[in-house]
Short mmCIF file of C-alpha atoms and ligand atoms in Angstrom, two decimals:
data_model
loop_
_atom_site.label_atom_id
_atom_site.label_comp_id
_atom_site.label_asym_id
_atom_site.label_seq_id
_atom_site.Cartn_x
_atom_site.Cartn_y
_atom_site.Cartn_z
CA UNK A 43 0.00 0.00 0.00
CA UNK A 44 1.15 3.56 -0.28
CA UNK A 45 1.88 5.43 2.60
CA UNK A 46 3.29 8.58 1.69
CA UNK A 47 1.69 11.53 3.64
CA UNK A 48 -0.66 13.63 1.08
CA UNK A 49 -1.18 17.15 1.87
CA UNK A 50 -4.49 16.48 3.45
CA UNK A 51 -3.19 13.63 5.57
CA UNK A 52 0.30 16.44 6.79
CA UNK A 53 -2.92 18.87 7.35
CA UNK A 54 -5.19 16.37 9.42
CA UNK A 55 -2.10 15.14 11.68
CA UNK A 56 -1.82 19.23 12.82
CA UNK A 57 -4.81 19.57 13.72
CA UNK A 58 -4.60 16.41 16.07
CA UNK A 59 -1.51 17.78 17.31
CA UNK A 60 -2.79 20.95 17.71
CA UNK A 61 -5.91 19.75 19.92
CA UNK A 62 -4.21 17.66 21.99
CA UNK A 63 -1.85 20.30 22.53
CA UNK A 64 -4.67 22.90 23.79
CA UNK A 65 -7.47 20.08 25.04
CA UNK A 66 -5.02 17.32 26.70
CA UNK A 67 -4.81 18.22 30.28
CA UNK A 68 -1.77 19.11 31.03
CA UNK A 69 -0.73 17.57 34.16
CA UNK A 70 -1.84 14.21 32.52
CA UNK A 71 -0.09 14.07 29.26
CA UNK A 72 3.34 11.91 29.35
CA UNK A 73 1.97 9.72 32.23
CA UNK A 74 3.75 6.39 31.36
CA UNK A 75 2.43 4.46 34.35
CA UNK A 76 -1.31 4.17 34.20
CA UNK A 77 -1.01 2.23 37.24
CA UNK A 78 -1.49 4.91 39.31
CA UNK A 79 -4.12 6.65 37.54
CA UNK A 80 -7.55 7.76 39.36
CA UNK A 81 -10.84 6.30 37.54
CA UNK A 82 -11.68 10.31 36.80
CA UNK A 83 -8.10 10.45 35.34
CA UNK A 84 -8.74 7.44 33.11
CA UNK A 85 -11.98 9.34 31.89
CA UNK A 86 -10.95 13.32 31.28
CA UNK A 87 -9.42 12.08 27.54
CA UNK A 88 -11.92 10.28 26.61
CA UNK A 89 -15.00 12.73 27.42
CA UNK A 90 -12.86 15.29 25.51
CA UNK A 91 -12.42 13.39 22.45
CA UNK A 92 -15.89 12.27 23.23
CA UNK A 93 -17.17 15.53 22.56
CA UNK A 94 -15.02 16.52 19.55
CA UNK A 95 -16.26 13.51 17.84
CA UNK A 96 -12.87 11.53 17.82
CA UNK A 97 -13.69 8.79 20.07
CA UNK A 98 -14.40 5.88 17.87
CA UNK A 99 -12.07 5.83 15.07
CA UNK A 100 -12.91 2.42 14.12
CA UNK A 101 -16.40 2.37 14.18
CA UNK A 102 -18.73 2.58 11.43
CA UNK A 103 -20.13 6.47 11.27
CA UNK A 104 -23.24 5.46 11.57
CA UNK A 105 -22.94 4.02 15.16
CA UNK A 106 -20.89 7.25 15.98
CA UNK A 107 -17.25 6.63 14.35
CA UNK A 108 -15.23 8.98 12.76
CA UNK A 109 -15.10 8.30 8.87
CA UNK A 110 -11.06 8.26 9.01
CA UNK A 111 -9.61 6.59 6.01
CA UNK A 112 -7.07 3.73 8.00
CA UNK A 113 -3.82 6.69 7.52
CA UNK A 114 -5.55 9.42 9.48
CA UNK A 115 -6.32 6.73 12.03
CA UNK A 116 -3.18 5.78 11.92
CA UNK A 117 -2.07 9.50 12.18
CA UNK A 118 -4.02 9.77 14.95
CA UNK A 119 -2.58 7.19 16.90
CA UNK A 120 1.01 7.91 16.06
CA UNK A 121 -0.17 11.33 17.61
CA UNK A 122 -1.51 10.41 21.13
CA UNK A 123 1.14 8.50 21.32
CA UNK A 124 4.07 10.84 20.25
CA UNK A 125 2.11 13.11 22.80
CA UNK A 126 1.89 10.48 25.26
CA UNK A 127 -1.82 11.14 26.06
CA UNK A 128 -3.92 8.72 28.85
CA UNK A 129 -4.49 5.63 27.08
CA UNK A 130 -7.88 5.35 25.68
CA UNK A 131 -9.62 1.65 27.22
CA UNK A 132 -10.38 -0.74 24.53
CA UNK A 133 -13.32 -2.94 26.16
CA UNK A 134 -15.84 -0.88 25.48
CA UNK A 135 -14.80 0.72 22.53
CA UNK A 136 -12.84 -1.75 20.45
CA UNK A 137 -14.46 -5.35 21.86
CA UNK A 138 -18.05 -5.02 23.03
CA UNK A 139 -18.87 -2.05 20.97
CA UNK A 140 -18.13 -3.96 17.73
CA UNK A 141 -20.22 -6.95 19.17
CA UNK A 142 -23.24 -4.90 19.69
CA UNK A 143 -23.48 -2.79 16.55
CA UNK A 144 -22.66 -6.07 14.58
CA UNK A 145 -24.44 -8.31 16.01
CA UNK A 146 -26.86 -6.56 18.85
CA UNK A 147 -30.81 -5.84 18.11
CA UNK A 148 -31.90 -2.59 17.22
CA UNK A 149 -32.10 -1.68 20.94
CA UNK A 150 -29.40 -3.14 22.36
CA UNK A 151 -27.57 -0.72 19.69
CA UNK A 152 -29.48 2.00 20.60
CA UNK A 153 -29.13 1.78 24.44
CA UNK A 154 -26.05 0.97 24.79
CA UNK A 155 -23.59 2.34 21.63
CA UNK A 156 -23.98 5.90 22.48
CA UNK A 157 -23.03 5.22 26.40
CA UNK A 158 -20.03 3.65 25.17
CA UNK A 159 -19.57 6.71 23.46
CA UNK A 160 -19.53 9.18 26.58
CA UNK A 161 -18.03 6.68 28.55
CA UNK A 162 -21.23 6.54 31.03
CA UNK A 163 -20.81 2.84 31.21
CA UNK A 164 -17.27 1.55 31.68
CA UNK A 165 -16.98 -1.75 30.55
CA UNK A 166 -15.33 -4.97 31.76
CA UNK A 167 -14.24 -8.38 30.53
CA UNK A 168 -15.74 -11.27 31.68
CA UNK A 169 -14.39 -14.50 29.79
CA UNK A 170 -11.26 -16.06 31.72
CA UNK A 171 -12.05 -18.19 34.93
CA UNK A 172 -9.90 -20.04 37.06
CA UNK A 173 -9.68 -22.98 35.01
CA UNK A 174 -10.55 -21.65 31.49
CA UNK A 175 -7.82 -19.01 30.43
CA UNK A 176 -6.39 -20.29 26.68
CA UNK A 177 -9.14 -23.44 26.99
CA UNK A 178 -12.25 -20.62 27.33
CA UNK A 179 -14.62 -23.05 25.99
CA UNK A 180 -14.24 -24.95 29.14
CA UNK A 181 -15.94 -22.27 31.09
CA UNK A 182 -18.41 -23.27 33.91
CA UNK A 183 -20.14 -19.77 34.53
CA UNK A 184 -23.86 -21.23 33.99
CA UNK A 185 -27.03 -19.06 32.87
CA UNK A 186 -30.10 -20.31 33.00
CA UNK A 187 -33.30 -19.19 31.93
CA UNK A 188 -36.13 -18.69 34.37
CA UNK A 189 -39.25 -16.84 33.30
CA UNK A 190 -37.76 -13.44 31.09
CA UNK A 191 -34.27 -13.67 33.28
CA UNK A 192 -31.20 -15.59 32.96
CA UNK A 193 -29.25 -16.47 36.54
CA UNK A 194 -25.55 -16.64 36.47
CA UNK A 195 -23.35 -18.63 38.98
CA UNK A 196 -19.96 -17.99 38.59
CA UNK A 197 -16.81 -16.91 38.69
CA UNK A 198 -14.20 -14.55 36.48
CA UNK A 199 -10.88 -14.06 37.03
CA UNK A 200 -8.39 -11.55 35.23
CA UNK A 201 -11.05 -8.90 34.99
CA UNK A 202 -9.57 -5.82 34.20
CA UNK A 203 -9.68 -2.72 36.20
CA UNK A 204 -13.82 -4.19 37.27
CA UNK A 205 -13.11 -1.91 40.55
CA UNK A 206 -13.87 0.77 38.06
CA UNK A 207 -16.70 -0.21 35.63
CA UNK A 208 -20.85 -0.32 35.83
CA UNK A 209 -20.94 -2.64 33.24
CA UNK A 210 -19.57 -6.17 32.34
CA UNK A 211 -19.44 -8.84 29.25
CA UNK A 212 -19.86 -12.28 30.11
CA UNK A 213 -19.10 -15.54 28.43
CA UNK A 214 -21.96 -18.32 30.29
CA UNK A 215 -22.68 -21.78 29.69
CA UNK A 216 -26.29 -22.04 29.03
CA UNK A 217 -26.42 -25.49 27.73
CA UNK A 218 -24.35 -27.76 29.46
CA UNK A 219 -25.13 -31.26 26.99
CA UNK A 220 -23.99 -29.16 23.73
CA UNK A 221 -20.06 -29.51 23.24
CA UNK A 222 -17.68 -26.95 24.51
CA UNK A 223 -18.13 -23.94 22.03
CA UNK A 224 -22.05 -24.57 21.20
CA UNK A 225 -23.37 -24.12 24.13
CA UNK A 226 -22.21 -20.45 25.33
CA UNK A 227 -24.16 -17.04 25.53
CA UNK A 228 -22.82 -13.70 25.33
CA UNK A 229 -24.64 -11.56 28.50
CA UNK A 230 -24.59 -7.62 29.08
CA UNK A 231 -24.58 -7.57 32.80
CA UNK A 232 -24.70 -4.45 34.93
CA UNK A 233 -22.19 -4.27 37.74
CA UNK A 234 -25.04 -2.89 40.28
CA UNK A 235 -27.12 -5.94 39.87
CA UNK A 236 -27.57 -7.44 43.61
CA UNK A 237 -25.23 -11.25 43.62
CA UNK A 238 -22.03 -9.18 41.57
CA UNK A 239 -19.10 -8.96 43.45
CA UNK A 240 -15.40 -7.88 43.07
CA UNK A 241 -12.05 -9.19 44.98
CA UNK A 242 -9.00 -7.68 43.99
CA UNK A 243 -5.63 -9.65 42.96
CA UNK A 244 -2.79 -7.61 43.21
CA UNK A 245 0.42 -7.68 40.55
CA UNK A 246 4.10 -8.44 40.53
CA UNK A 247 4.58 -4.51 40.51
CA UNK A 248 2.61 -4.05 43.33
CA UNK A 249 -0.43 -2.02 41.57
CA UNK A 250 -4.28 -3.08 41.78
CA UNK A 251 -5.55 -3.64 37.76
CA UNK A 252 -7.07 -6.92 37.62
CA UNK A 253 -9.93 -8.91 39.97
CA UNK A 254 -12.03 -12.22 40.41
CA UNK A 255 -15.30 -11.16 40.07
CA UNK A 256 -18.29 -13.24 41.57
CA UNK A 257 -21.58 -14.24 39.96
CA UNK A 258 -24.08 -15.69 42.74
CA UNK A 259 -28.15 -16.20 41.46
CA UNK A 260 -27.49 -12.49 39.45
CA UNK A 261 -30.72 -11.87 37.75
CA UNK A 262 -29.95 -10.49 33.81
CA UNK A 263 -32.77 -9.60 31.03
CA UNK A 264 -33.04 -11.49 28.49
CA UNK A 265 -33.32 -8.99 26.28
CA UNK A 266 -29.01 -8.46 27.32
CA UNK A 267 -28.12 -11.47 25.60
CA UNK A 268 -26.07 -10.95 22.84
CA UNK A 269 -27.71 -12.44 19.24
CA UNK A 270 -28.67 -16.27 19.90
CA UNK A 271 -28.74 -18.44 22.66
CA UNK A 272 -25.61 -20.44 22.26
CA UNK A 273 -23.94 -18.76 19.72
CA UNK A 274 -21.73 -16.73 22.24
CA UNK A 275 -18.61 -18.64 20.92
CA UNK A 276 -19.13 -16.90 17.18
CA UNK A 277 -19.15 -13.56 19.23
CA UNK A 278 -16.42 -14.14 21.15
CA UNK A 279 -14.11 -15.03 19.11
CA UNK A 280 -15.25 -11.83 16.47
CA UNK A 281 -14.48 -9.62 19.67
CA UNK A 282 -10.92 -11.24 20.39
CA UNK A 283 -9.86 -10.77 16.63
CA UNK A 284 -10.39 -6.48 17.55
CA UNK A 285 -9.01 -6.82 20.95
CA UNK A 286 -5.72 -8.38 19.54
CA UNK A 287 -5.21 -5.15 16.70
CA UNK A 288 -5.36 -3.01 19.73
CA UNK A 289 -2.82 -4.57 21.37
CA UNK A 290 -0.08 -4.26 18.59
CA UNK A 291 0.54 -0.83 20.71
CA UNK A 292 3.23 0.17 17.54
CA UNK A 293 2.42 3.99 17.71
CA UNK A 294 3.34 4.05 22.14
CA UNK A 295 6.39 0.97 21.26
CA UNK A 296 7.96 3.58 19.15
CA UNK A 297 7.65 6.42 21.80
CA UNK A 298 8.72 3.76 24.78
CA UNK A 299 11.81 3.25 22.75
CA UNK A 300 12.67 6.77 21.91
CA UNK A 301 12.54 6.77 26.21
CA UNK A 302 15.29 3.94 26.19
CA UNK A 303 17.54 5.38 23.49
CA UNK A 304 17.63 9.01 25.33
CA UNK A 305 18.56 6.55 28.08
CA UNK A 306 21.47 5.22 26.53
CA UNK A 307 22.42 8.86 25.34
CA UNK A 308 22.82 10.09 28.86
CA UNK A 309 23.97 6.78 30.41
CA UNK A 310 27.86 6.58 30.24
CA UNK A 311 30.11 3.71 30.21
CA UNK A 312 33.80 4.30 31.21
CA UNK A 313 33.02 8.12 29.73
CA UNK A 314 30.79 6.62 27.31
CA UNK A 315 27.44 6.89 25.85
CA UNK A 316 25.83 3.38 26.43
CA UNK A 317 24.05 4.82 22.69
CA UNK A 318 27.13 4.45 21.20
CA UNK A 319 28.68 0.97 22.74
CA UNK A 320 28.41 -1.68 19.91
CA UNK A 321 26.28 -4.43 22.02
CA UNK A 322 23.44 -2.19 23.27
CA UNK A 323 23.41 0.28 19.79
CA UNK A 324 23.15 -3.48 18.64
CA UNK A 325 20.58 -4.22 20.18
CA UNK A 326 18.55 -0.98 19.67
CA UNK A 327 18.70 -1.36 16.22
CA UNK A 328 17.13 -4.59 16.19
CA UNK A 329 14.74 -3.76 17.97
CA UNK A 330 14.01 -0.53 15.81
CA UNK A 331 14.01 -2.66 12.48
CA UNK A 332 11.58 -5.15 14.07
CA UNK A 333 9.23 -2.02 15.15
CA UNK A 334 9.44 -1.13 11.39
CA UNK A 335 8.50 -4.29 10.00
CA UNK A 336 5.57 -4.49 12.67
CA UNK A 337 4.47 -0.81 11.66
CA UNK A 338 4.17 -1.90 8.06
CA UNK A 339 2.32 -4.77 8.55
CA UNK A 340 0.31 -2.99 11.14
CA UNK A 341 -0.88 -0.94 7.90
CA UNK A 342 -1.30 -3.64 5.77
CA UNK A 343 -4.37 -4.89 8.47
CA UNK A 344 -5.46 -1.29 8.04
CA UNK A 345 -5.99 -1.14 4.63
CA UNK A 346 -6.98 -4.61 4.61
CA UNK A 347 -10.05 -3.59 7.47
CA UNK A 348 -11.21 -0.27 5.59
CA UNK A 349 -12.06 -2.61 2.41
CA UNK A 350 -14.38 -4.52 4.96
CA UNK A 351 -12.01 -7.58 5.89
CA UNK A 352 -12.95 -8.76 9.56
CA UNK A 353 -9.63 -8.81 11.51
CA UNK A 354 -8.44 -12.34 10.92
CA UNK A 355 -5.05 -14.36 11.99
CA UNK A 356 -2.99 -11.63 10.93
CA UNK A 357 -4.64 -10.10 14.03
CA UNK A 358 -2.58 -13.08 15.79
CA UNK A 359 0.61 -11.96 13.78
CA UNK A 360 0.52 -8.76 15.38
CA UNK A 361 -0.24 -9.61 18.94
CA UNK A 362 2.23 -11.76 19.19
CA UNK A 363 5.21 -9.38 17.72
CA UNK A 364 3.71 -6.42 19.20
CA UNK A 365 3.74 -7.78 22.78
CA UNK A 366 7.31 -9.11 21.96
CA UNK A 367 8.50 -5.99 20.94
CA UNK A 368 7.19 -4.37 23.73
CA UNK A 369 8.47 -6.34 26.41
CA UNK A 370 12.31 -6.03 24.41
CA UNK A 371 12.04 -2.71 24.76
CA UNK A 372 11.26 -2.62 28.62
CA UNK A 373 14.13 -4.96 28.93
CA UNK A 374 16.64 -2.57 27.48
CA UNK A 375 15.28 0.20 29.65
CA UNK A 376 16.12 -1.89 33.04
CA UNK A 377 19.41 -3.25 31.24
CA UNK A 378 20.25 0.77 30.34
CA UNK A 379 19.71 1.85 34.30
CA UNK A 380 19.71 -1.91 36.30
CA UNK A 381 22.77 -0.76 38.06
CA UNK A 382 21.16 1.92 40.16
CA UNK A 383 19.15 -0.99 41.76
CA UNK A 384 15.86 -1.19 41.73
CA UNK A 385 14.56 2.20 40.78
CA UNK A 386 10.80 2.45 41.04
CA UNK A 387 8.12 4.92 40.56
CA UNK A 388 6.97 6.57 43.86
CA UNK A 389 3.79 6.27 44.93
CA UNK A 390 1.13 6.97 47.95
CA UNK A 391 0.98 3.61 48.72
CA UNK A 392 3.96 2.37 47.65
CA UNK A 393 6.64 2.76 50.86
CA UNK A 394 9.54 0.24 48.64
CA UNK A 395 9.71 2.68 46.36
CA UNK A 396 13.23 4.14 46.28
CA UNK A 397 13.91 7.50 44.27
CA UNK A 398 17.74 6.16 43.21
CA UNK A 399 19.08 7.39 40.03
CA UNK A 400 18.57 10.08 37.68
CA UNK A 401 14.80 10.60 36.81
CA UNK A 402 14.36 8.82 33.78
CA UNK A 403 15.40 5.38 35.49
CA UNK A 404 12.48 5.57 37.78
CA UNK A 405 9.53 3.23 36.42
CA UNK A 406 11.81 1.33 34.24
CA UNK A 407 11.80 -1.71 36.89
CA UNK A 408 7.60 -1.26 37.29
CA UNK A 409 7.44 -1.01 33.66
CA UNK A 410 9.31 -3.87 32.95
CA UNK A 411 6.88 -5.64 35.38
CA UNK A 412 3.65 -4.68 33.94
CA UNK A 413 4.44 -5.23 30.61
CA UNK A 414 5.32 -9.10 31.43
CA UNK A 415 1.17 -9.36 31.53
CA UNK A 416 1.38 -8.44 27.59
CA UNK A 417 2.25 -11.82 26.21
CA UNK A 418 -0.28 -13.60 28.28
CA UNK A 419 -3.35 -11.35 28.28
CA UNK A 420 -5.69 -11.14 24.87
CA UNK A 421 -4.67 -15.04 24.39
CA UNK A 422 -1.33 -16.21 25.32
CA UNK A 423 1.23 -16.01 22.44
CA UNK A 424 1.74 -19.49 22.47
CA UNK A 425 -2.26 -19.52 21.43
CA UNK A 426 -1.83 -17.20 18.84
CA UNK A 427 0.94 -19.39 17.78
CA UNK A 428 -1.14 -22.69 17.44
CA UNK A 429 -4.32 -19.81 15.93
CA UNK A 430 -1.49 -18.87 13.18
CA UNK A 431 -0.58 -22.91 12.50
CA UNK A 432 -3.83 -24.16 12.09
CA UNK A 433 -5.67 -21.01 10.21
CA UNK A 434 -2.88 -19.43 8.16
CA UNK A 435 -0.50 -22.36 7.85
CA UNK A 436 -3.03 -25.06 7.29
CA UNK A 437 -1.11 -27.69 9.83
C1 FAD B 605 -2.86 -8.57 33.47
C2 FAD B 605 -3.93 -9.43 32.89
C3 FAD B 605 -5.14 -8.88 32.56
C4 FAD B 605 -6.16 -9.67 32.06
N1 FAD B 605 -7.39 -9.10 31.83
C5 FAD B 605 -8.43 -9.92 31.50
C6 FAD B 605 -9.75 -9.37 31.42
O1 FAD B 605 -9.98 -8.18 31.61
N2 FAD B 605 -10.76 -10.23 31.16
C7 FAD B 605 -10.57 -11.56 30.93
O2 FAD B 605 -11.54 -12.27 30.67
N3 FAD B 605 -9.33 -12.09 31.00
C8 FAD B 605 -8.26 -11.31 31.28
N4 FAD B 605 -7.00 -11.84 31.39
C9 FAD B 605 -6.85 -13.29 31.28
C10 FAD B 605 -6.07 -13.77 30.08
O3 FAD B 605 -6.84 -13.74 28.91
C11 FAD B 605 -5.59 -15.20 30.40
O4 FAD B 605 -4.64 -15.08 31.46
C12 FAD B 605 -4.98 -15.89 29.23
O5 FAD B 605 -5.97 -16.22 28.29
C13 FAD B 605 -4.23 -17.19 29.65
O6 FAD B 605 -5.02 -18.00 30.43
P1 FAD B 605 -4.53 -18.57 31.85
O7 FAD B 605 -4.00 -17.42 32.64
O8 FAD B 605 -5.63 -19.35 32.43
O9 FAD B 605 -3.29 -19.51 31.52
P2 FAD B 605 -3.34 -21.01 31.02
O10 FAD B 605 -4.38 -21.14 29.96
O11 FAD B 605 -3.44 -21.90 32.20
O12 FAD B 605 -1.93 -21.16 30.33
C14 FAD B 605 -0.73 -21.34 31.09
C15 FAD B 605 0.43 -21.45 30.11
O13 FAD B 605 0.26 -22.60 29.24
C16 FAD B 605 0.29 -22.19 27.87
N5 FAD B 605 -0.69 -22.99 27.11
C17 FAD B 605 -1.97 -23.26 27.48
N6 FAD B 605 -2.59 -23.99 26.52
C18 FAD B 605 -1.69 -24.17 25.53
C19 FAD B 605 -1.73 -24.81 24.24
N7 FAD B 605 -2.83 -25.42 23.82
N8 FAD B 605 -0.62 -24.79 23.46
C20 FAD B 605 0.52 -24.16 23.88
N9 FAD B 605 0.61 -23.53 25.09
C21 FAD B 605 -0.46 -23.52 25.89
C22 FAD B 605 -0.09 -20.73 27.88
O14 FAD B 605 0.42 -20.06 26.76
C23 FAD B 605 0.55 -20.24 29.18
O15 FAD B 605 1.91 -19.98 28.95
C24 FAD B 605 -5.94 -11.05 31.85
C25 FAD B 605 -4.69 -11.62 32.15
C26 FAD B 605 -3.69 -10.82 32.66
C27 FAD B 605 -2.37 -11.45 32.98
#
């Protein structure tokens, strides 16, 4: 595809700069640790893009998108993230969102599209349980119908920041004879319904982002199941292939790894620049080339999407070298400053943390942390693997 910048395109990516230069707030732009972020915090971007209009680049205008062609998407996200704004949340807008408006009823897009929209209902994930993570289709969360309700017993684990959302998806068994995948429902559940409940699990950095959450006799309309009874699986699956473009994360790599090279500019070895010593400018390079290649192909699923292709395995292809290249780059950030210990962000509640080391070495330990999670969450990467055998390679 060509990707040359055409006037228009040089002309649309300054006037993203120039609102997120005036409408960012300020004291939240170049937060690289969302861990200690407030839920109001997590919200300010997204009402302001909200009410520009910008919030759902990917959706169809109908439902409220913004008619981008995929480069001034693509110009847009190379711009929040050369900006470093607060990270926009993808469950709402770029997994259950497409779910609804593809396959919802009329209602279901009507009440609930436009709330994703203005953020008035946060949503969370509910598919992974304690014993079905990469085998989901052996979930045991049960729904069963009784009168116009469906009851839920059950239990999800991994549920992403759920401390902060109203609203949840859930994957439930509601016929236990089918096999496996045929007999799941997808359910719209509303936190505040009495029998939901939320237990924190705390990380390896030490921050609060994930939860089990608790299902005990929760009472859910009917009319909040997804499509048709037992065809959850079809849904869920069409939701994971969005989730996994997301989580590429090219535009912020490239940003995080600007970070670690001004860290090897400033960092001296015997009187010099780490930048310049052949192992790590080595390995910078490497990592800069494979960033490239990920960019391009990160495109190519672009274009490929704007001529109406669903995201498919290549959505696998980029998980997988996204979270890789990710996780390199955090890697050379704690190699670059490791020897001032273990430098970590300060927080309120965090009393370990030490302040050690020039500035930019703090968070490159927590960092380095968080971003283990990467490779595992959104399907493990040895899933996508086996995803890429079977559907692309025919094995
Ligand atoms: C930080 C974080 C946030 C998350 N947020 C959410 C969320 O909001 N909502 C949600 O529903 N889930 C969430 N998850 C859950 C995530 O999707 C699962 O952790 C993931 O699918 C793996 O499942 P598991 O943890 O049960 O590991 P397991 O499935 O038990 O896998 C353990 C290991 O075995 C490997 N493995 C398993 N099966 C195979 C196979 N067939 N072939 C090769 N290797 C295999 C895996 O790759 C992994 O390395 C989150 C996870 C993390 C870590």
């Amino acid at each position: 595809m060509d990707i040359q910048f055409t006037p228009e395109d040089l002309a649309f990516r300054d006037e993203v700069r120039e609102f997120i230069a005036s409408e960012h707030p300020k004291d939240l732009l170049g937060i690289r640790y969302r861990q200690h972020l407030k839920r109001e915090d997590i919200l300010a971007w997204h009402q302001i893009l909200h009410q520009k209009g910008w919030i759902a680049p990917n959706w169809p205008v109908e439902y409220g998108g913004t008619g981008w062609t995929p480069m001034q998407r693509y110009i847009f996200s190379e711009e929040c993230a050369r900006a470093e704004t607060v990270t926009i949340l993808p469950f709402g807008l770029n997994m259950v969102g497409p779910v609804i408006y593809t396959f919802g009823s009329p209602e279901q897009k009507e009440h609930f599209l436009p709330k994703i929209l203005s953020a008035e209902h946060w949503w969370c994930q509910g598919y992974s349980e304690p014993e079905a993570g990469s085998d989901l289709a052996s979930l045991r969360t049960t729904a069963v119908l009784d009168g116009d309700e469906y009851v839920i017993n059950g239990q999800k684990t991994w549920t992403t920041l759920a401390q902060f959302a109203n609203w949840i998806f859930v994957l439930a068994r509601t016929d236990p004879e089918a096999k496996p995948q045929a007999g799941i429902s997808f359910f719209l559940v509303d936190m505040n319904t009495p029998g939901v409940s939320v237990r924190p699990i705390k990380l390896i950095d030490g921050s609060y982002e994930v939860n089990d959450t608790f299902f005990d006799n929760v009472r859910v309309p009917r009319e909040n199941m997804i499509g048709e009874e037992n065809q959850g699986w079809t849904y869920a699956k069409f939701l994971l292939g969005h989730e996994r473009v997301g989580i590429a994360g090219v535009a912020r790599s490239k940003t995080a790894l600007g970070y670690v090279r001004d860290m090897a500019v400033h960092e001296l070895i015997d009187g010099i620049p780490l930048a310049e010593e052949d192992g790590f400018s080595a390995k910078l390079a490497e990592v800069e080339i494979d960033l490239t290649a990920l960019e391009f192909t990160e495109l190519r699923a672009l274009a490929a999407e704007s001529q109406g292709h669903a995201p498919g395995a290549e959505a696998s292809i980029l998980k997988i070298r996204g979270t890789e290249i990710q996780q390199r780059i955090t890697e050379l950030a704690v190699e670059a400053v490791a020897h001032y210990g273990f430098p970590k962000e300060p927080s309120e509640d965090d009393t370990t943390a030490l302040e050690v080391g020039p500035e930019y070495a703090i968070g490159a330990v927590d960092n380095y942390l968080q971003m283990r999670k990467t490779s595992i969450y959104g399907g493990s990467n040895e899933i996508q693997r086996n995803i890429i055998a079977k559907m692309v390679l025919g094995l």
